[in-house]
mmCIF file of C-alpha atoms in Angstrom:
data_model
loop_
_atom_site.group_PDB
_atom_site.id
_atom_site.type_symbol
_atom_site.label_atom_id
_atom_site.label_comp_id
_atom_site.label_asym_id
_atom_site.label_seq_id
_atom_site.Cartn_x
_atom_site.Cartn_y
_atom_site.Cartn_z
ATOM 1 C CA MET I 141 -10.628 18.119 49.712
ATOM 2 C CA GLN I 142 -10.714 17.897 46.180
ATOM 3 C CA GLY I 143 -11.283 14.587 44.198
ATOM 4 C CA LYS I 144 -9.310 13.150 41.363
ATOM 5 C CA LEU I 145 -10.280 12.055 37.676
ATOM 6 C CA TYR I 146 -9.024 8.406 37.174
ATOM 7 C CA LEU I 147 -8.820 7.450 33.573
ATOM 8 C CA CYS I 148 -9.430 3.605 33.345
ATOM 9 C CA ALA I 149 -8.593 1.430 30.288
ATOM 10 C CA THR I 150 -11.241 -1.374 29.698
ATOM 11 C CA PRO I 151 -11.115 -4.458 27.491
ATOM 12 C CA ILE I 152 -11.276 -3.930 23.878
ATOM 13 C CA GLY I 153 -12.935 -7.385 23.525
ATOM 14 C CA ASN I 154 -11.621 -9.884 25.812
ATOM 15 C CA LEU I 155 -13.415 -9.103 29.321
ATOM 16 C CA GLU I 156 -10.135 -10.826 31.194
ATOM 17 C CA ASP I 157 -7.849 -7.430 29.777
ATOM 18 C CA MET I 158 -9.198 -5.813 33.110
ATOM 19 C CA THR I 159 -6.322 -4.920 35.655
ATOM 20 C CA PHE I 160 -7.110 -5.360 39.078
ATOM 21 C CA ARG I 161 -6.250 -1.778 39.860
ATOM 22 C CA ALA I 162 -8.751 -0.662 37.486
ATOM 23 C CA VAL I 163 -11.199 -3.027 39.053
ATOM 24 C CA ARG I 164 -10.496 -1.866 42.749
ATOM 25 C CA THR I 165 -10.602 2.031 41.360
ATOM 26 C CA LEU I 166 -13.763 1.121 39.600
ATOM 27 C CA LYS I 167 -15.398 0.113 42.904
ATOM 28 C CA GLU I 168 -13.880 2.864 45.032
ATOM 29 C CA ALA I 169 -14.768 5.568 42.884
ATOM 30 C CA ASP I 170 -17.872 7.592 43.607
ATOM 31 C CA LEU I 171 -18.904 8.015 40.201
ATOM 32 C CA ILE I 172 -18.024 6.178 36.980
ATOM 33 C CA ALA I 173 -18.358 8.783 33.545
ATOM 34 C CA ALA I 174 -19.075 6.186 31.068
ATOM 35 C CA GLU I 175 -19.115 6.926 27.103
ATOM 36 C CA ASP I 176 -22.076 4.371 26.701
ATOM 37 C CA THR I 177 -23.539 3.059 30.047
ATOM 38 C CA ARG I 178 -25.637 0.603 28.400
ATOM 39 C CA ASN I 179 -22.501 -1.184 26.992
ATOM 40 C CA SER I 180 -20.329 -0.378 30.165
ATOM 41 C CA ILE I 181 -22.983 -2.102 32.537
ATOM 42 C CA LYS I 182 -21.743 -5.652 31.084
ATOM 43 C CA LEU I 183 -18.601 -4.943 32.139
ATOM 44 C CA LEU I 184 -19.572 -3.569 35.721
ATOM 45 C CA ASN I 185 -21.682 -6.709 36.135
ATOM 46 C CA HIS I 186 -18.897 -8.909 35.169
ATOM 47 C CA TYR I 187 -16.663 -7.682 37.974
ATOM 48 C CA ASP I 188 -19.440 -6.969 40.518
ATOM 49 C CA ILE I 189 -18.911 -3.189 40.054
ATOM 50 C CA LYS I 190 -21.681 -1.207 41.951
ATOM 51 C CA THR I 191 -20.405 2.418 41.236
ATOM 52 C CA PRO I 192 -22.822 4.855 40.204
ATOM 53 C CA MET I 193 -22.535 5.382 36.465
ATOM 54 C CA THR I 194 -23.334 8.980 34.186
ATOM 55 C CA SER I 195 -23.110 9.055 30.448
ATOM 56 C CA TYR I 196 -20.218 11.103 29.081
ATOM 57 C CA HIS I 197 -19.994 11.139 25.247
ATOM 58 C CA GLU I 198 -19.157 13.112 22.292
ATOM 59 C CA HIS I 199 -22.872 14.840 22.313
ATOM 60 C CA ASN I 200 -22.602 16.113 25.544
ATOM 61 C CA LYS I 201 -18.905 16.216 26.354
ATOM 62 C CA ILE I 202 -18.572 20.030 26.826
ATOM 63 C CA GLU I 203 -21.694 20.602 29.331
ATOM 64 C CA LYS I 204 -20.982 17.249 31.257
ATOM 65 C CA ALA I 205 -17.376 17.853 31.580
ATOM 66 C CA ARG I 206 -18.379 20.939 33.234
ATOM 67 C CA TYR I 207 -20.672 19.131 35.506
ATOM 68 C CA LEU I 208 -18.071 16.441 36.414
ATOM 69 C CA VAL I 209 -15.437 19.156 37.253
ATOM 70 C CA ASP I 210 -17.752 20.894 39.632
ATOM 71 C CA CYS I 211 -18.144 17.307 41.203
ATOM 72 C CA ILE I 212 -14.547 16.443 41.277
ATOM 73 C CA LYS I 213 -13.666 19.817 43.057
ATOM 74 C CA GLU I 214 -16.231 19.331 45.344
ATOM 75 C CA GLY I 215 -14.811 15.986 46.759
ATOM 76 C CA THR I 216 -15.998 13.285 44.141
ATOM 77 C CA ASN I 217 -13.388 10.814 42.588
ATOM 78 C CA VAL I 218 -14.757 10.361 39.164
ATOM 79 C CA ALA I 219 -13.475 7.283 36.901
ATOM 80 C CA LEU I 220 -13.669 7.743 33.128
ATOM 81 C CA ILE I 221 -14.407 4.705 31.144
ATOM 82 C CA THR I 222 -14.690 4.548 27.297
ATOM 83 C CA ASP I 223 -16.993 1.926 25.481
ATOM 84 C CA ALA I 224 -13.403 0.038 24.859
ATOM 85 C CA GLY I 225 -9.976 0.747 25.238
ATOM 86 C CA THR I 226 -7.868 3.615 26.804
ATOM 87 C CA PRO I 227 -10.289 6.693 27.658
ATOM 88 C CA GLY I 228 -8.783 9.915 25.774
ATOM 89 C CA ILE I 229 -7.307 8.071 22.867
ATOM 90 C CA SER I 230 -9.650 8.940 19.814
ATOM 91 C CA ASP I 231 -12.631 9.623 22.097
ATOM 92 C CA PRO I 232 -14.105 12.528 23.997
ATOM 93 C CA GLY I 233 -12.242 11.945 27.293
ATOM 94 C CA GLU I 234 -9.516 14.444 25.980
ATOM 95 C CA GLU I 235 -11.977 17.675 26.563
ATOM 96 C CA LEU I 236 -12.568 16.294 30.369
ATOM 97 C CA VAL I 237 -8.592 15.996 30.659
ATOM 98 C CA ARG I 238 -8.001 19.031 29.381
ATOM 99 C CA MET I 239 -10.753 20.708 31.500
ATOM 100 C CA CYS I 240 -9.511 19.468 34.610
ATOM 101 C CA ILE I 241 -5.730 20.477 34.105
ATOM 102 C CA ASP I 242 -7.004 23.960 33.423
ATOM 103 C CA GLU I 243 -8.636 23.535 36.980
ATOM 104 C CA GLY I 244 -5.943 22.139 38.706
ATOM 105 C CA ILE I 245 -7.739 18.802 39.209
ATOM 106 C CA GLU I 246 -5.375 15.925 39.665
ATOM 107 C CA VAL I 247 -5.478 13.435 36.840
ATOM 108 C CA THR I 248 -3.815 9.873 36.441
ATOM 109 C CA SER I 249 -4.107 7.136 34.097
ATOM 110 C CA LEU I 250 -4.213 3.666 34.728
ATOM 111 C CA PRO I 251 -2.972 1.686 31.775
ATOM 112 C CA GLY I 252 -4.558 -0.899 29.612
ATOM 113 C CA ALA I 253 -5.859 -1.875 26.201
ATOM 114 C CA VAL I 254 -5.800 0.095 23.445
ATOM 115 C CA ALA I 255 -6.351 -1.061 20.018
ATOM 116 C CA CYS I 256 -3.706 1.021 18.254
ATOM 117 C CA ILE I 257 -0.934 -0.417 20.143
ATOM 118 C CA ASN I 258 -2.382 -4.068 20.095
ATOM 119 C CA ALA I 259 -2.409 -3.976 16.215
ATOM 120 C CA LEU I 260 0.979 -2.249 15.958
ATOM 121 C CA THR I 261 2.690 -5.058 17.827
ATOM 122 C CA ILE I 262 1.218 -7.794 15.891
ATOM 123 C CA SER I 263 1.554 -6.210 12.497
ATOM 124 C CA GLY I 264 4.979 -7.306 11.673
ATOM 125 C CA LEU I 265 6.081 -3.707 10.516
ATOM 126 C CA PRO I 266 8.373 -1.334 12.344
ATOM 127 C CA THR I 267 7.330 -0.002 15.845
ATOM 128 C CA ARG I 268 9.975 2.351 17.031
ATOM 129 C CA ARG I 269 8.269 5.323 15.354
ATOM 130 C CA PHE I 270 4.345 5.274 14.313
ATOM 131 C CA ALA I 271 1.900 8.124 13.264
ATOM 132 C CA PHE I 272 -1.697 7.442 14.982
ATOM 133 C CA GLU I 273 -4.785 8.982 12.962
ATOM 134 C CA ALA I 274 -7.351 7.182 14.382
ATOM 135 C CA PHE I 275 -10.580 7.572 12.406
ATOM 136 C CA LEU I 276 -10.283 9.671 9.425
ATOM 137 C CA PRO I 277 -12.569 12.970 9.595
ATOM 138 C CA THR I 278 -16.100 12.056 7.849
ATOM 139 C CA ASP I 279 -15.716 15.457 5.844
ATOM 140 C CA LYS I 280 -14.725 14.223 2.412
ATOM 141 C CA LYS I 281 -12.507 17.332 2.038
ATOM 142 C CA LYS I 282 -10.555 17.111 5.244
ATOM 143 C CA ARG I 283 -10.262 13.525 4.943
ATOM 144 C CA GLN I 284 -8.796 13.524 1.454
ATOM 145 C CA GLU I 285 -5.979 16.232 2.719
ATOM 146 C CA ILE I 286 -5.128 13.687 5.496
ATOM 147 C CA ILE I 287 -4.679 10.724 3.160
ATOM 148 C CA ASP I 288 -2.912 12.890 0.642
ATOM 149 C CA SER I 289 -0.398 13.928 3.743
ATOM 150 C CA LEU I 290 0.393 10.244 4.549
ATOM 151 C CA GLY I 291 1.905 10.017 1.132
ATOM 152 C CA GLU I 292 5.446 11.594 2.635
ATOM 153 C CA GLU I 293 5.023 9.550 6.151
ATOM 154 C CA THR I 294 8.179 7.768 7.104
ATOM 155 C CA ARG I 295 6.614 6.501 10.200
ATOM 156 C CA THR I 296 4.074 3.260 10.562
ATOM 157 C CA ILE I 297 0.717 4.497 10.206
ATOM 158 C CA ILE I 298 -2.302 3.254 11.944
ATOM 159 C CA ILE I 299 -5.910 4.213 10.882
ATOM 160 C CA TYR I 300 -9.042 2.986 12.574
ATOM 161 C CA GLU I 301 -11.591 1.927 9.786
ATOM 162 C CA ALA I 302 -15.213 1.097 9.651
ATOM 163 C CA PRO I 303 -16.043 -1.804 7.500
ATOM 164 C CA HIS I 304 -18.538 -0.154 5.151
ATOM 165 C CA HIS I 305 -15.958 2.440 4.294
ATOM 166 C CA LEU I 306 -12.680 -0.152 4.195
ATOM 167 C CA VAL I 307 -12.739 -0.575 0.310
ATOM 168 C CA ARG I 308 -13.025 2.919 -0.287
ATOM 169 C CA THR I 309 -10.556 4.008 2.083
ATOM 170 C CA LEU I 310 -7.849 1.431 0.743
ATOM 171 C CA GLU I 311 -8.444 2.539 -2.701
ATOM 172 C CA GLN I 312 -7.582 6.407 -1.730
ATOM 173 C CA LEU I 313 -4.375 4.894 0.273
ATOM 174 C CA LEU I 314 -2.800 2.908 -2.709
ATOM 175 C CA GLU I 315 -3.338 6.542 -4.495
ATOM 176 C CA ALA I 316 -1.839 8.582 -1.949
ATOM 177 C CA VAL I 317 1.200 6.372 -0.564
ATOM 178 C CA GLY I 318 1.883 3.550 -3.274
ATOM 179 C CA ASP I 319 1.477 -0.100 -2.827
ATOM 180 C CA ARG I 320 2.819 -0.355 0.319
ATOM 181 C CA GLU I 321 2.704 -3.137 3.148
ATOM 182 C CA ILE I 322 -0.114 -3.353 5.040
ATOM 183 C CA SER I 323 -1.793 -5.033 8.115
ATOM 184 C CA LEU I 324 -5.372 -5.118 8.628
ATOM 185 C CA CYS I 325 -6.518 -6.222 12.167
ATOM 186 C CA ARG I 326 -10.003 -7.006 13.390
ATOM 187 C CA GLU I 327 -11.852 -8.955 16.692
ATOM 188 C CA LEU I 328 -8.621 -7.648 18.503
ATOM 189 C CA THR I 329 -8.537 -9.973 21.911
ATOM 190 C CA LYS I 330 -11.575 -12.023 20.992
ATOM 191 C CA ARG I 331 -11.829 -15.707 19.821
ATOM 192 C CA TYR I 332 -11.974 -14.657 16.024
ATOM 193 C CA GLU I 333 -9.065 -12.152 16.107
ATOM 194 C CA THR I 334 -7.751 -11.807 12.519
ATOM 195 C CA VAL I 335 -4.804 -10.292 11.032
ATOM 196 C CA TYR I 336 -4.554 -10.109 7.225
ATOM 197 C CA ARG I 337 -1.329 -9.255 5.907
ATOM 198 C CA ASP I 338 -0.938 -7.899 2.239
ATOM 199 C CA THR I 339 0.218 -4.981 0.092
ATOM 200 C CA ILE I 340 -2.790 -2.527 -0.107
ATOM 201 C CA SER I 341 -3.609 -3.646 -3.750
ATOM 202 C CA GLY I 342 -3.569 -7.410 -2.626
ATOM 203 C CA ALA I 343 -6.168 -6.316 0.627
ATOM 204 C CA ILE I 344 -8.294 -4.390 -1.828
ATOM 205 C CA GLU I 345 -8.632 -7.371 -4.220
ATOM 206 C CA TYR I 346 -9.155 -9.844 -0.945
ATOM 207 C CA TYR I 347 -12.100 -7.191 0.295
ATOM 208 C CA ARG I 348 -13.649 -6.965 -2.518
ATOM 209 C CA ASN I 349 -14.174 -10.538 -2.822
ATOM 210 C CA ASN I 350 -14.805 -11.133 1.180
ATOM 211 C CA ASP I 351 -16.938 -8.654 2.918
ATOM 212 C CA PRO I 352 -15.413 -6.842 5.709
ATOM 213 C CA LYS I 353 -16.826 -7.298 8.907
ATOM 214 C CA GLY I 354 -16.199 -5.614 12.324
ATOM 215 C CA GLU I 355 -13.667 -2.329 12.853
ATOM 216 C CA PHE I 356 -10.523 -2.566 11.406
ATOM 217 C CA VAL I 357 -7.345 -1.078 12.613
ATOM 218 C CA LEU I 358 -5.020 -0.527 9.531
ATOM 219 C CA VAL I 359 -1.240 -0.596 9.843
ATOM 220 C CA ILE I 360 0.673 0.802 7.002
ATOM 221 C CA ALA I 361 3.854 0.897 6.263
ATOM 222 C CA GLY I 362 5.929 4.295 6.143
ATOM 223 C CA LYS I 363 7.785 5.391 3.248
ATOM 224 C CA SER I 364 11.029 3.948 3.043
ATOM 225 C CA ARG I 365 14.400 5.529 3.048
ATOM 226 C CA ASP I 366 15.151 3.549 -0.456
ATOM 227 C CA GLU I 367 11.930 5.088 -2.196
ATOM 228 C CA ILE I 368 12.504 8.494 -0.481
ATOM 229 C CA ALA I 369 16.564 8.061 -2.213
ATOM 230 C CA ARG I 370 14.787 7.122 -5.682
ATOM 231 C CA GLU I 371 12.773 9.946 -5.612
ATOM 232 C CA LYS I 372 15.252 12.324 -5.014
ATOM 233 C CA GLN I 373 17.415 10.661 -7.594
ATOM 234 C CA ALA I 374 14.538 10.839 -10.659
ATOM 235 C CA LYS I 375 14.324 14.889 -9.941
ATOM 236 C CA TRP I 376 17.635 15.176 -10.059
ATOM 237 C CA GLU I 377 17.817 13.017 -13.261
ATOM 238 C CA GLU I 378 15.031 15.779 -14.703
ATOM 239 C CA MET I 379 17.570 18.022 -14.405
ATOM 240 C CA SER I 380 20.652 18.292 -17.132
ATOM 241 C CA ILE I 381 24.133 17.850 -15.625
ATOM 242 C CA GLU I 382 25.259 21.170 -16.349
ATOM 243 C CA ASP I 383 22.195 22.787 -14.402
ATOM 244 C CA HIS I 384 22.593 20.333 -11.593
ATOM 245 C CA MET I 385 26.579 21.248 -11.480
ATOM 246 C CA GLU I 386 25.640 25.054 -11.027
ATOM 247 C CA VAL I 387 22.909 23.931 -7.630
ATOM 248 C CA TYR I 388 26.455 23.034 -6.048
ATOM 249 C CA LEU I 389 28.976 25.717 -7.942
ATOM 250 C CA SER I 390 26.523 28.698 -7.325
ATOM 251 C CA LYS I 391 26.961 27.845 -3.501
ATOM 252 C CA GLY I 392 31.021 27.957 -3.806
ATOM 253 C CA MET I 393 31.583 24.528 -3.617
ATOM 254 C CA PRO I 394 34.746 23.323 -5.698
ATOM 255 C CA LYS I 395 34.375 21.715 -9.040
ATOM 256 C CA LYS I 396 35.702 18.594 -8.141
ATOM 257 C CA ASP I 397 33.601 18.353 -4.875
ATOM 258 C CA ALA I 398 30.407 19.165 -7.285
ATOM 259 C CA MET I 399 31.155 16.529 -9.493
ATOM 260 C CA LYS I 400 31.496 13.780 -6.566
ATOM 261 C CA GLN I 401 28.162 14.981 -5.326
ATOM 262 C CA VAL I 402 26.106 15.151 -8.428
ATOM 263 C CA ALA I 403 27.389 12.111 -9.277
ATOM 264 C CA SER I 404 26.289 10.747 -5.808
ATOM 265 C CA ASP I 405 22.823 12.561 -6.841
ATOM 266 C CA ARG I 406 22.427 10.779 -9.714
ATOM 267 C CA GLY I 407 23.565 7.141 -8.568
ATOM 268 C CA VAL I 408 26.368 7.129 -11.280
ATOM 269 C CA SER I 409 30.016 7.406 -10.979
ATOM 270 C CA LYS I 410 32.138 10.568 -11.075
ATOM 271 C CA ARG I 411 33.652 9.533 -14.143
ATOM 272 C CA ASP I 412 30.293 9.317 -15.983
ATOM 273 C CA ILE I 413 29.938 13.321 -14.797
ATOM 274 C CA TYR I 414 33.369 14.359 -16.200
ATOM 275 C CA SER I 415 32.444 12.343 -19.542
ATOM 276 C CA ALA I 416 29.340 14.251 -19.687
ATOM 277 C CA LEU I 417 30.684 17.415 -18.887
ATOM 278 C CA ASN I 418 33.443 17.324 -21.535
ATOM 279 C CA LYS I 419 31.752 15.204 -24.256
ATOM 280 C CA ASP I 420 32.456 17.978 -26.725
#
């Protein structure tokens, strides 16, 4: 019979954040594929897990995935773990999952810790809708393209960042999205877990004077409806009232309704629009 692929979430810091099911699965699996076996052995030893390990990481993700797929097809149950958190989230696990699905192999995910969700829930920013960007590309052009695209993002934004890039990334974000609210989370679930909440400009000043340490999760407020409305109003105000009226009249809108819409667009009363159109 064919085996199965188990995606097992592991702690992002605190070793107690391991589910009973994940521990049992890792013990019962035939093989554990780990992003860094040297790191994972500490976790396995902590829970007295003796299952054999093999490395599966960014630099061997294609070749090793093919090997693991063959093993599973021959009946091996494989448990995939990442260095910290949930496999497949910002790590090479997604490649193995895709290959398994293409080969008709059953894949199941055991829920657990994931840094982006931990950070989002303690950020104090809206949680209903969010955009997860993970680590930004190392290529400068692609990195800047993504940062620029965030200027119009209305959802809460989550980004992972290394300490030595933090201030520069914050400066780029300030230029692209403006001075929004931000929460910077580090050492999540660990003894010295910290959350720094401020505006982006405030965070830049703080971390210029205080050396960033550890991996960061940045949670940034999305573009607000008020901000969108102000920008739309500013664009209309660049246009003359006559030209603004013509936008709606050309669509067949009655003059009375067009005046009402123009007044709404510009944040003024209908009487103001009437007066401006009849000032002569």
